[in-house]
Coordinates of C-alpha atoms and ligand atoms in Angstrom, one line a residue:
X1 CA 122.4 88.7 107.0
X2 CA 122.9 92.0 109.0
X3 CA 120.7 93.2 111.8
X4 CA 120.3 96.6 113.3
X5 CA 118.7 98.1 116.4
X6 CA 116.1 100.8 115.8
X7 CA 114.0 102.7 118.4
X8 CA 111.1 105.1 117.9
X9 CA 111.9 107.6 120.7
X10 CA 109.4 109.1 123.1
X11 CA 108.7 112.1 120.8
X12 CA 107.9 109.6 117.9
X13 CA 105.5 107.7 120.1
X14 CA 103.8 110.8 121.5
X15 CA 103.3 112.2 118.0
X16 CA 101.7 108.9 116.9
X17 CA 104.4 108.4 114.2
X18 CA 105.1 104.7 115.2
X19 CA 103.1 103.3 112.2
X20 CA 104.6 105.8 109.8
X21 CA 108.1 105.0 110.9
X22 CA 107.7 101.2 110.8
X23 CA 106.1 101.6 107.4
X24 CA 109.3 103.3 106.1
X25 CA 111.3 100.3 107.0
X26 CA 108.8 97.8 105.7
X27 CA 108.4 99.6 102.4
X28 CA 112.2 99.6 101.9
X29 CA 112.0 95.7 102.0
X30 CA 113.6 95.2 105.3
X31 CA 112.6 92.4 107.6
X32 CA 111.2 92.9 111.2
X33 CA 112.7 90.4 113.6
X34 CA 111.8 91.9 117.0
X35 CA 109.4 94.6 118.2
X36 CA 108.3 95.9 121.6
X37 CA 106.8 98.9 123.3
X38 CA 108.8 99.6 126.5
X39 CA 109.6 102.3 129.0
X40 CA 113.3 102.2 129.4
X41 CA 114.9 102.5 132.9
X42 CA 117.5 105.1 133.5
X43 CA 120.2 102.4 133.6
X44 CA 119.1 101.1 130.2
X45 CA 119.0 104.6 128.7
X46 CA 122.5 105.3 130.1
X47 CA 123.8 102.0 128.7
X48 CA 122.2 102.6 125.3
X49 CA 123.8 106.1 125.0
X50 CA 127.0 105.3 126.9
X51 CA 129.2 106.6 124.0
X52 CA 127.8 110.0 124.7
X53 CA 128.6 109.8 128.5
X54 CA 130.9 112.8 128.4
X55 CA 128.8 115.0 126.2
X56 CA 127.0 118.0 127.7
X57 CA 123.6 116.7 126.5
X58 CA 124.0 113.2 128.1
X59 CA 121.8 113.8 131.2
X60 CA 119.0 115.5 129.3
X61 CA 119.1 112.7 126.6
X62 CA 118.9 109.9 129.2
X63 CA 116.1 111.8 131.1
X64 CA 114.2 112.3 127.8
X65 CA 114.5 108.8 126.5
X66 CA 113.1 107.2 129.6
X67 CA 110.4 109.8 130.2
X68 CA 107.8 107.9 128.2
X69 CA 107.5 104.7 126.2
X70 CA 109.7 103.9 123.2
X71 CA 109.2 101.3 120.4
X72 CA 112.3 99.1 120.1
X73 CA 112.8 97.0 117.0
X74 CA 115.4 94.8 115.3
X75 CA 115.4 94.9 111.5
X76 CA 117.3 92.6 109.2
X77 CA 118.5 93.0 105.6
X78 CA 121.6 93.5 103.4
X79 CA 123.8 96.3 104.8
X80 CA 120.8 97.2 107.0
X81 CA 122.9 99.3 109.5
X82 CA 123.8 101.8 106.8
X83 CA 120.4 101.5 105.1
X84 CA 118.5 102.3 108.3
X85 CA 120.7 105.3 109.0
X86 CA 120.0 106.6 105.5
X87 CA 116.2 106.1 105.9
X88 CA 116.3 108.1 109.2
X89 CA 118.5 111.0 108.0
X90 CA 120.9 113.4 109.7
X91 CA 120.9 113.6 113.5
X92 CA 120.0 117.3 113.4
X93 CA 116.5 117.0 111.9
X94 CA 116.8 120.6 110.5
X95 CA 119.5 119.3 108.3
X96 CA 118.0 116.0 107.4
X97 CA 117.0 115.6 103.7
X98 CA 113.4 115.6 102.8
X99 CA 112.3 112.0 102.2
X100 CA 114.1 110.8 105.3
X101 CA 112.1 110.2 108.5
X102 CA 113.8 113.1 110.4
X103 CA 113.7 115.3 107.2
X104 CA 110.0 114.8 106.8
X105 CA 108.8 115.0 110.5
X106 CA 111.4 116.6 112.7
X107 CA 112.8 120.0 113.5
X108 CA 115.1 119.2 116.5
X109 CA 118.4 117.5 117.3
X110 CA 117.3 116.0 120.6
X111 CA 113.7 115.3 119.5
X112 CA 114.7 113.6 116.3
X113 CA 112.0 110.8 116.6
X114 CA 114.1 107.7 116.0
X115 CA 117.4 106.1 116.8
X116 CA 119.3 103.5 114.8
X117 CA 122.7 102.0 115.7
X118 CA 125.5 103.6 113.7
X119 CA 127.7 100.5 113.2
X120 CA 127.7 96.7 113.7
X121 CA 129.7 97.3 116.8
X122 CA 127.0 99.6 118.2
X123 CA 124.3 97.0 117.3
X124 CA 126.3 94.4 119.4
X125 CA 126.3 96.8 122.3
X126 CA 122.8 98.4 122.0
X127 CA 120.5 95.5 121.0
X128 CA 121.1 93.5 124.2
X129 CA 120.2 96.5 126.3
X130 CA 116.6 96.0 125.2
X131 CA 116.2 92.5 123.8
X132 CA 117.1 89.0 125.0
X133 CA 118.3 86.8 122.2
X134 CA 115.2 84.6 122.4
X135 CA 113.0 87.7 121.5
X136 CA 114.5 87.8 118.0
X137 CA 112.3 85.8 115.7
X138 CA 113.6 83.6 112.9
X139 CA 111.3 83.2 110.0
X140 CA 111.1 83.4 106.2
X141 CA 109.2 86.1 104.3
X142 CA 107.6 84.8 101.1
X143 CA 109.0 87.8 99.3
X144 CA 112.6 87.3 100.3
X145 CA 113.7 85.7 97.0
X146 CA 112.0 88.6 95.1
X147 CA 113.6 91.3 97.1
X148 CA 117.0 89.7 97.0
X149 CA 117.1 89.4 100.8
X150 CA 117.1 85.6 101.0
X151 CA 119.6 84.8 103.7
X152 CA 120.0 81.2 102.6
Ligands
CMP1 P1 120.3 109.4 118.4 O1 120.5 109.0 117.0 O2 119.3 108.7 119.2 O3 121.8 109.3 119.1 C1 122.2 110.1 120.1 C2 121.2 111.2 120.4 O4 121.7 112.3 121.2 C3 120.8 111.8 119.1 O5 119.9 111.0 118.4 C4 120.1 113.1 119.7 O6 118.8 112.8 120.1 C5 121.0 113.4 120.8 N1 121.9 114.5 120.5 C6 122.9 114.4 119.7 N2 123.6 115.6 119.6 C7 122.9 116.4 120.4 C8 123.0 117.8 120.8 N3 124.0 118.5 120.3 N4 122.1 118.3 121.7 C9 121.1 117.5 122.2 N5 121.0 116.2 121.9 C10 121.8 115.7 121.0

């Protein structure tokens, strides 16, 4: 079963959208396997966004993402990397479709509320920046057979 790394960014936390954002993932039928409120260090933020190192917005992005707490999560489900990206919507919140998190709540590219890894390769790089392996909880949801997400 696939896993993905998701993070409610400082603007999402400051705007009290944590519950709303978690709810979008829950309602979709995805399974939460790790969750924590944390203030990232500069090093963690730079590691997380290392693919953007050469971009003009990199320093501002790192500064912003460690300026206040974030809520980091790991979600599990079939094709969850792509599913999470669709739930979140386009990076530029102005272009994000209504019904997506960014489409419903955002108007900015930098302050786009939530981050999700864009590929399994990115999950493998990003998830360990925030979570130790033992923080990922293995359990069975009673609804897993109904939702077709039974990993067994
Ligand atoms: P996120 O999905 O967290 O991944 C990289 C982040 O960089 C992105 O959301 C935006 O917050 C930010 N970003 C991407 N493009 C730009 C841009 N052109 N200007 C400012 N920030 C950007």
